[in-house]
DNA sequence: CCCTCCCTTGGAAACGTTTCCATGAGGTTT
DNA sequence: AAACCTCATGGAAACGTTTCCAAGGGAGGG
């Protein structure tokens, strides 16, 4: 039944008794075609199971009609939301999305971008893992790049859509301080991170509130399981007088929760815990965790829009910051006397 | 610096003073090229920032070197794992992956497949949402299809890689029965689901154990938030004598946990809860939830391998079943007197 | 010293589109 | 009635590869 070889535009043209140019016009929607002819072409195409080849079109048009999306890890809830947002937007614009995960490895990331360029994607959206040098090169060779969810401060010319992390940390810090907490442990970005926005916002907010920052309470950690756990355990064991912990990411928050449980600390009676990233388990935790929700989906959607719809406006006026939302649940309580 | 138009194979050939055939041989690795010539070509290519166009190659080769992946929802943890597995395998085979989400809508799914066919992907991996009729058509038009994570029983000719759901449900049911539970509530597949493997396994296992199945305790629900919550609430309110709940999916498990909390039931003292899908929050829940882990990543990996590596073996001997693993945590306890 | 064979190389024909340009038919305006 | 527009249509030239085929050249064997 089905032909060995997929039908081409020529087959359709022959079957409908028209020229290939006419068939092309029918399918690409450009130009004008008589109603009767169009019908004949469509009938022939249906008969032959014809599907226009995106390869032929792409070659001619010098673009594939797809975009590339590079994230650290598709199983991370935030990344997954971001991917979903990009897919949603791409869908409305009729583009497909080539997704790949770099797993924090800059060389792998570079390799992925290289492949995307070979695919002649119309643009690339990335939550970058690599350094500025890596992306400076990539940006030169890519048609266009938009950062999403994370940006490289040294590359202001590359447009970016980000969560307002600083605002999120600020509102969380103010919330904890408002509950009376003064010795707040902060689990933040790794020390050699390119930009420690969250840590900065934490320090600034405390300063504004007139709360002295104790260096001992600010620890950085890679969000990997072990490192995060070690950082949280270190903090809570070293300083048994902290009354609240602010985790700057769900992996760190997870670590904090597990460590607190391990140390038999009651939440929030002994220690309040809050984190950035309102992932699914925050609500299911007991007590449910207060968190700052980052609009991952919106970020992805917006980045895609920026990439495809507004090539003109790109990169002007710094990164687009999307608001976060403080979701108050039961994991933070008013200050009580220090434990022990 | 960067040329307005990306360099083509012709540019490289001219710059290196060789024919385009030679450049092609250098980059595609086929045929033999003298060492000196190869060097000259590579140097010219580097100079011009040349990247072979996958579009040109794809057109000639009649394939794009990519595969399509269709899942219901990339933000679902199981799907995300599956995607990660496919990406990992595709990467080792040098293929890229076009991902899209159908959100349970068959027409949307069909549309996605249509687009993938236009892209001339080398194959499609799908966790199908649509019916058998939908996919019968898609399979005819696709080069090849592999189902992953879910299959359509009416289409045995389409190869599939699945979790051993029946085995998972069985081990969980036996575990609960072993703790003494007899009145076990089962939150399972929606009534109009194409195959209710889990429910079947639940019934079979109880029968084998000599425990009568009470129809009242077996409820089906779509895994969407509201429906799941309603089903769980209905079950627990209607029958206050159930001592354990087995949720056949993490959305249903989530609902069970929330309903139990809402009804002030202590877990596991008043009711034991266990579920299929060992998602992140299972461990962070209090008490941590006993669950059956489905090997999402392995399923994706294997499906991709099957699609690309073993086109011969595909579809022979029924679906490939990958083993699940029972992860015992604290949410299930020995039978106690019925509540109230 | 000539013939053969193998290795290297270039020319040219696809692959399936889009689009520019030319052609012809039919209708409107002077 | 002539001249002109508009619209529908087909031919043909790209687009950037791969690969078949033929040809050139050096080495080895007779």
PDB file of N, CA, C and O in Angstrom, chain A residues 158-211:
ATOM      1  N   UNK A 158      24.017  39.130  25.003  1.00  0.00           N
ATOM      2  CA  UNK A 158      23.105  38.013  24.772  1.00  0.00           C
ATOM      3  C   UNK A 158      21.873  38.212  25.637  1.00  0.00           C
ATOM      4  O   UNK A 158      21.977  38.311  26.860  1.00  0.00           O
ATOM      5  N   UNK A 159      20.706  38.309  25.005  1.00  0.00           N
ATOM      6  CA  UNK A 159      19.495  38.559  25.770  1.00  0.00           C
ATOM      7  C   UNK A 159      19.221  37.414  26.732  1.00  0.00           C
ATOM      8  O   UNK A 159      19.630  36.282  26.489  1.00  0.00           O
ATOM      9  N   UNK A 160      18.533  37.727  27.804  1.00  0.00           N
ATOM     10  CA  UNK A 160      18.266  36.708  28.812  1.00  0.00           C
ATOM     11  C   UNK A 160      16.913  36.932  29.452  1.00  0.00           C
ATOM     12  O   UNK A 160      16.459  38.072  29.591  1.00  0.00           O
ATOM     13  N   UNK A 161      16.276  35.852  29.803  1.00  0.00           N
ATOM     14  CA  UNK A 161      15.036  35.894  30.569  1.00  0.00           C
ATOM     15  C   UNK A 161      15.299  35.147  31.863  1.00  0.00           C
ATOM     16  O   UNK A 161      15.651  33.970  31.839  1.00  0.00           O
ATOM     17  N   UNK A 162      15.134  35.851  32.967  1.00  0.00           N
ATOM     18  CA  UNK A 162      15.503  35.255  34.245  1.00  0.00           C
ATOM     19  C   UNK A 162      14.390  35.428  35.266  1.00  0.00           C
ATOM     20  O   UNK A 162      13.542  36.301  35.132  1.00  0.00           O
ATOM     21  N   UNK A 163      14.438  34.573  36.272  1.00  0.00           N
ATOM     22  CA  UNK A 163      13.584  34.821  37.423  1.00  0.00           C
ATOM     23  C   UNK A 163      14.223  35.936  38.237  1.00  0.00           C
ATOM     24  O   UNK A 163      15.439  36.098  38.241  1.00  0.00           O
ATOM     25  N   UNK A 164      13.394  36.681  38.878  1.00  0.00           N
ATOM     26  CA  UNK A 164      13.912  37.742  39.734  1.00  0.00           C
ATOM     27  C   UNK A 164      14.401  37.109  41.035  1.00  0.00           C
ATOM     28  O   UNK A 164      13.771  37.237  42.083  1.00  0.00           O
ATOM     29  N   UNK A 165      15.537  36.446  40.935  1.00  0.00           N
ATOM     30  CA  UNK A 165      16.074  35.721  42.079  1.00  0.00           C
ATOM     31  C   UNK A 165      16.336  36.644  43.255  1.00  0.00           C
ATOM     32  O   UNK A 165      16.036  36.314  44.407  1.00  0.00           O
ATOM     33  N   UNK A 166      16.881  37.788  42.944  1.00  0.00           N
ATOM     34  CA  UNK A 166      17.200  38.722  44.021  1.00  0.00           C
ATOM     35  C   UNK A 166      15.926  39.082  44.778  1.00  0.00           C
ATOM     36  O   UNK A 166      15.888  39.063  46.006  1.00  0.00           O
ATOM     37  N   UNK A 167      14.891  39.382  44.019  1.00  0.00           N
ATOM     38  CA  UNK A 167      13.626  39.719  44.650  1.00  0.00           C
ATOM     39  C   UNK A 167      13.085  38.569  45.478  1.00  0.00           C
ATOM     40  O   UNK A 167      12.555  38.763  46.575  1.00  0.00           O
ATOM     41  N   UNK A 168      13.224  37.365  44.948  1.00  0.00           N
ATOM     42  CA  UNK A 168      12.743  36.197  45.670  1.00  0.00           C
ATOM     43  C   UNK A 168      13.477  36.009  46.982  1.00  0.00           C
ATOM     44  O   UNK A 168      12.862  35.786  48.033  1.00  0.00           O
ATOM     45  N   UNK A 169      14.776  36.101  46.921  1.00  0.00           N
ATOM     46  CA  UNK A 169      15.570  35.958  48.149  1.00  0.00           C
ATOM     47  C   UNK A 169      15.223  37.071  49.124  1.00  0.00           C
ATOM     48  O   UNK A 169      15.089  36.842  50.327  1.00  0.00           O
ATOM     49  N   UNK A 170      15.051  38.251  48.576  1.00  0.00           N
ATOM     50  CA  UNK A 170      14.731  39.377  49.452  1.00  0.00           C
ATOM     51  C   UNK A 170      13.420  39.128  50.193  1.00  0.00           C
ATOM     52  O   UNK A 170      13.346  39.254  51.409  1.00  0.00           O
ATOM     53  N   UNK A 171      12.406  38.742  49.448  1.00  0.00           N
ATOM     54  CA  UNK A 171      11.108  38.575  50.109  1.00  0.00           C
ATOM     55  C   UNK A 171      11.171  37.454  51.140  1.00  0.00           C
ATOM     56  O   UNK A 171      10.577  37.552  52.216  1.00  0.00           O
ATOM     57  N   UNK A 172      11.928  36.426  50.833  1.00  0.00           N
ATOM     58  CA  UNK A 172      12.043  35.317  51.775  1.00  0.00           C
ATOM     59  C   UNK A 172      12.825  35.755  53.016  1.00  0.00           C
ATOM     60  O   UNK A 172      12.464  35.425  54.149  1.00  0.00           O
ATOM     61  N   UNK A 173      13.880  36.495  52.778  1.00  0.00           N
ATOM     62  CA  UNK A 173      14.698  36.968  53.898  1.00  0.00           C
ATOM     63  C   UNK A 173      13.886  37.901  54.787  1.00  0.00           C
ATOM     64  O   UNK A 173      13.918  37.800  56.023  1.00  0.00           O
ATOM     65  N   UNK A 174      13.156  38.799  54.130  1.00  0.00           N
ATOM     66  CA  UNK A 174      12.332  39.729  54.912  1.00  0.00           C
ATOM     67  C   UNK A 174      11.266  38.966  55.695  1.00  0.00           C
ATOM     68  O   UNK A 174      10.965  39.307  56.842  1.00  0.00           O
ATOM     69  N   UNK A 175      10.734  37.933  55.061  1.00  0.00           N
ATOM     70  CA  UNK A 175       9.711  37.138  55.722  1.00  0.00           C
ATOM     71  C   UNK A 175      10.284  36.483  56.981  1.00  0.00           C
ATOM     72  O   UNK A 175       9.685  36.550  58.072  1.00  0.00           O
ATOM     73  N   UNK A 176      11.459  35.894  56.847  1.00  0.00           N
ATOM     74  CA  UNK A 176      12.079  35.230  58.003  1.00  0.00           C
ATOM     75  C   UNK A 176      12.440  36.246  59.071  1.00  0.00           C
ATOM     76  O   UNK A 176      12.219  36.026  60.272  1.00  0.00           O
ATOM     77  N   UNK A 177      12.989  37.350  58.617  1.00  0.00           N
ATOM     78  CA  UNK A 177      13.355  38.385  59.582  1.00  0.00           C
ATOM     79  C   UNK A 177      12.099  38.895  60.282  1.00  0.00           C
ATOM     80  O   UNK A 177      12.102  39.170  61.487  1.00  0.00           O
ATOM     81  N   UNK A 178      11.023  39.005  59.522  1.00  0.00           N
ATOM     82  CA  UNK A 178       9.765  39.473  60.092  1.00  0.00           C
ATOM     83  C   UNK A 178       9.238  38.540  61.167  1.00  0.00           C
ATOM     84  O   UNK A 178       8.514  38.953  62.077  1.00  0.00           O
ATOM     85  N   UNK A 179       9.599  37.291  61.058  1.00  0.00           N
ATOM     86  CA  UNK A 179       9.184  36.329  62.082  1.00  0.00           C
ATOM     87  C   UNK A 179      10.085  36.419  63.312  1.00  0.00           C
ATOM     88  O   UNK A 179       9.883  35.697  64.289  1.00  0.00           O
ATOM     89  N   UNK A 180      11.088  37.263  63.209  1.00  0.00           N
ATOM     90  CA  UNK A 180      11.954  37.459  64.368  1.00  0.00           C
ATOM     91  C   UNK A 180      13.321  36.818  64.247  1.00  0.00           C
ATOM     92  O   UNK A 180      14.176  36.995  65.105  1.00  0.00           O
ATOM     93  N   UNK A 181      13.535  36.081  63.174  1.00  0.00           N
ATOM     94  CA  UNK A 181      14.811  35.377  63.046  1.00  0.00           C
ATOM     95  C   UNK A 181      15.955  36.353  62.790  1.00  0.00           C
ATOM     96  O   UNK A 181      15.813  37.315  62.042  1.00  0.00           O
ATOM     97  N   UNK A 182      17.046  36.096  63.436  1.00  0.00           N
ATOM     98  CA  UNK A 182      18.232  36.921  63.248  1.00  0.00           C
ATOM     99  C   UNK A 182      19.414  36.099  62.779  1.00  0.00           C
ATOM    100  O   UNK A 182      20.206  36.509  61.977  1.00  0.00           O
ATOM    101  N   UNK A 183      19.522  34.918  63.324  1.00  0.00           N
ATOM    102  CA  UNK A 183      20.625  34.035  62.892  1.00  0.00           C
ATOM    103  C   UNK A 183      20.061  33.070  61.833  1.00  0.00           C
ATOM    104  O   UNK A 183      19.602  31.981  62.159  1.00  0.00           O
ATOM    105  N   UNK A 184      20.123  33.544  60.611  1.00  0.00           N
ATOM    106  CA  UNK A 184      19.568  32.776  59.487  1.00  0.00           C
ATOM    107  C   UNK A 184      20.710  32.142  58.703  1.00  0.00           C
ATOM    108  O   UNK A 184      21.613  32.838  58.236  1.00  0.00           O
ATOM    109  N   UNK A 185      20.665  30.841  58.594  1.00  0.00           N
ATOM    110  CA  UNK A 185      21.679  30.168  57.782  1.00  0.00           C
ATOM    111  C   UNK A 185      21.314  30.286  56.314  1.00  0.00           C
ATOM    112  O   UNK A 185      20.139  30.175  55.941  1.00  0.00           O
ATOM    113  N   UNK A 186      22.304  30.522  55.470  1.00  0.00           N
ATOM    114  CA  UNK A 186      22.041  30.661  54.045  1.00  0.00           C
ATOM    115  C   UNK A 186      22.837  29.625  53.267  1.00  0.00           C
ATOM    116  O   UNK A 186      24.065  29.604  53.310  1.00  0.00           O
ATOM    117  N   UNK A 187      22.108  28.753  52.581  1.00  0.00           N
ATOM    118  CA  UNK A 187      22.752  27.771  51.710  1.00  0.00           C
ATOM    119  C   UNK A 187      22.666  28.301  50.295  1.00  0.00           C
ATOM    120  O   UNK A 187      21.584  28.329  49.697  1.00  0.00           O
ATOM    121  N   UNK A 188      23.802  28.741  49.766  1.00  0.00           N
ATOM    122  CA  UNK A 188      23.745  29.471  48.500  1.00  0.00           C
ATOM    123  C   UNK A 188      24.579  28.865  47.401  1.00  0.00           C
ATOM    124  O   UNK A 188      24.942  27.686  47.440  1.00  0.00           O
ATOM    125  N   UNK A 189      24.860  29.701  46.413  1.00  0.00           N
ATOM    126  CA  UNK A 189      25.589  29.244  45.235  1.00  0.00           C
ATOM    127  C   UNK A 189      26.986  28.760  45.587  1.00  0.00           C
ATOM    128  O   UNK A 189      27.588  29.201  46.565  1.00  0.00           O
ATOM    129  N   UNK A 190      27.508  27.897  44.761  1.00  0.00           N
ATOM    130  CA  UNK A 190      28.870  27.412  44.948  1.00  0.00           C
ATOM    131  C   UNK A 190      29.841  28.589  44.902  1.00  0.00           C
ATOM    132  O   UNK A 190      29.609  29.566  44.181  1.00  0.00           O
ATOM    133  N   UNK A 191      30.895  28.502  45.683  1.00  0.00           N
ATOM    134  CA  UNK A 191      31.835  29.624  45.789  1.00  0.00           C
ATOM    135  C   UNK A 191      32.383  30.078  44.443  1.00  0.00           C
ATOM    136  O   UNK A 191      32.560  31.272  44.205  1.00  0.00           O
ATOM    137  N   UNK A 192      32.609  29.144  43.518  1.00  0.00           N
ATOM    138  CA  UNK A 192      33.191  29.569  42.234  1.00  0.00           C
ATOM    139  C   UNK A 192      32.121  29.755  41.159  1.00  0.00           C
ATOM    140  O   UNK A 192      32.387  29.650  39.965  1.00  0.00           O
ATOM    141  N   UNK A 193      30.926  30.056  41.593  1.00  0.00           N
ATOM    142  CA  UNK A 193      29.836  30.297  40.660  1.00  0.00           C
ATOM    143  C   UNK A 193      30.050  31.639  39.961  1.00  0.00           C
ATOM    144  O   UNK A 193      30.588  32.567  40.563  1.00  0.00           O
ATOM    145  N   UNK A 194      29.649  31.766  38.706  1.00  0.00           N
ATOM    146  CA  UNK A 194      29.925  33.004  37.975  1.00  0.00           C
ATOM    147  C   UNK A 194      29.234  34.218  38.582  1.00  0.00           C
ATOM    148  O   UNK A 194      29.773  35.320  38.580  1.00  0.00           O
ATOM    149  N   UNK A 195      28.025  34.038  39.078  1.00  0.00           N
ATOM    150  CA  UNK A 195      27.381  35.181  39.702  1.00  0.00           C
ATOM    151  C   UNK A 195      26.588  34.672  40.898  1.00  0.00           C
ATOM    152  O   UNK A 195      25.802  33.747  40.780  1.00  0.00           O
ATOM    153  N   UNK A 196      26.864  35.275  42.032  1.00  0.00           N
ATOM    154  CA  UNK A 196      26.157  34.810  43.218  1.00  0.00           C
ATOM    155  C   UNK A 196      25.064  35.802  43.581  1.00  0.00           C
ATOM    156  O   UNK A 196      25.105  36.446  44.624  1.00  0.00           O
ATOM    157  N   UNK A 197      24.106  35.895  42.699  1.00  0.00           N
ATOM    158  CA  UNK A 197      23.008  36.850  42.847  1.00  0.00           C
ATOM    159  C   UNK A 197      22.259  36.602  44.146  1.00  0.00           C
ATOM    160  O   UNK A 197      21.928  37.535  44.876  1.00  0.00           O
ATOM    161  N   UNK A 198      21.973  35.344  44.432  1.00  0.00           N
ATOM    162  CA  UNK A 198      21.141  35.045  45.590  1.00  0.00           C
ATOM    163  C   UNK A 198      21.862  35.400  46.880  1.00  0.00           C
ATOM    164  O   UNK A 198      21.283  36.005  47.772  1.00  0.00           O
ATOM    165  N   UNK A 199      23.110  35.009  46.936  1.00  0.00           N
ATOM    166  CA  UNK A 199      23.870  35.347  48.133  1.00  0.00           C
ATOM    167  C   UNK A 199      23.939  36.860  48.301  1.00  0.00           C
ATOM    168  O   UNK A 199      23.757  37.388  49.399  1.00  0.00           O
ATOM    169  N   UNK A 200      24.164  37.551  47.183  1.00  0.00           N
ATOM    170  CA  UNK A 200      24.234  39.004  47.248  1.00  0.00           C
ATOM    171  C   UNK A 200      22.938  39.596  47.782  1.00  0.00           C
ATOM    172  O   UNK A 200      22.938  40.475  48.654  1.00  0.00           O
ATOM    173  N   UNK A 201      21.827  39.092  47.267  1.00  0.00           N
ATOM    174  CA  UNK A 201      20.532  39.616  47.693  1.00  0.00           C
ATOM    175  C   UNK A 201      20.310  39.336  49.181  1.00  0.00           C
ATOM    176  O   UNK A 201      19.758  40.169  49.913  1.00  0.00           O
ATOM    177  N   UNK A 202      20.747  38.176  49.619  1.00  0.00           N
ATOM    178  CA  UNK A 202      20.606  37.831  51.033  1.00  0.00           C
ATOM    179  C   UNK A 202      21.367  38.825  51.900  1.00  0.00           C
ATOM    180  O   UNK A 202      20.829  39.403  52.852  1.00  0.00           O
ATOM    181  N   UNK A 203      22.611  39.060  51.516  1.00  0.00           N
ATOM    182  CA  UNK A 203      23.433  39.995  52.303  1.00  0.00           C
ATOM    183  C   UNK A 203      22.824  41.396  52.282  1.00  0.00           C
ATOM    184  O   UNK A 203      22.697  42.050  53.316  1.00  0.00           O
ATOM    185  N   UNK A 204      22.443  41.838  51.103  1.00  0.00           N
ATOM    186  CA  UNK A 204      21.896  43.186  50.979  1.00  0.00           C
ATOM    187  C   UNK A 204      20.655  43.358  51.846  1.00  0.00           C
ATOM    188  O   UNK A 204      20.487  44.359  52.538  1.00  0.00           O
ATOM    189  N   UNK A 205      19.782  42.359  51.784  1.00  0.00           N
ATOM    190  CA  UNK A 205      18.527  42.477  52.521  1.00  0.00           C
ATOM    191  C   UNK A 205      18.787  42.540  54.019  1.00  0.00           C
ATOM    192  O   UNK A 205      18.220  43.374  54.728  1.00  0.00           O
ATOM    193  N   UNK A 206      19.664  41.670  54.477  1.00  0.00           N
ATOM    194  CA  UNK A 206      19.986  41.701  55.910  1.00  0.00           C
ATOM    195  C   UNK A 206      20.560  43.062  56.282  1.00  0.00           C
ATOM    196  O   UNK A 206      20.202  43.650  57.315  1.00  0.00           O
ATOM    197  N   UNK A 207      21.453  43.555  55.431  1.00  0.00           N
ATOM    198  CA  UNK A 207      22.063  44.853  55.716  1.00  0.00           C
ATOM    199  C   UNK A 207      20.991  45.922  55.819  1.00  0.00           C
ATOM    200  O   UNK A 207      20.965  46.728  56.749  1.00  0.00           O
ATOM    201  N   UNK A 208      20.075  45.905  54.863  1.00  0.00           N
ATOM    202  CA  UNK A 208      18.993  46.894  54.889  1.00  0.00           C
ATOM    203  C   UNK A 208      18.161  46.798  56.155  1.00  0.00           C
ATOM    204  O   UNK A 208      17.644  47.783  56.663  1.00  0.00           O
ATOM    205  N   UNK A 209      18.019  45.573  56.636  1.00  0.00           N
ATOM    206  CA  UNK A 209      17.208  45.362  57.830  1.00  0.00           C
ATOM    207  C   UNK A 209      18.012  45.620  59.106  1.00  0.00           C
ATOM    208  O   UNK A 209      17.490  45.494  60.206  1.00  0.00           O
ATOM    209  N   UNK A 210      19.276  45.915  58.926  1.00  0.00           N
ATOM    210  CA  UNK A 210      20.105  46.171  60.075  1.00  0.00           C
ATOM    211  C   UNK A 210      20.511  44.920  60.834  1.00  0.00           C
ATOM    212  O   UNK A 210      20.902  44.982  62.000  1.00  0.00           O
ATOM    213  N   UNK A 211      20.428  43.791  60.165  1.00  0.00           N
ATOM    214  CA  UNK A 211      20.861  42.542  60.795  1.00  0.00           C
ATOM    215  C   UNK A 211      22.289  42.257  60.333  1.00  0.00           C
ATOM    216  O   UNK A 211      22.551  42.224  59.139  1.00  0.00           O
TER     217      UNK A 211
END
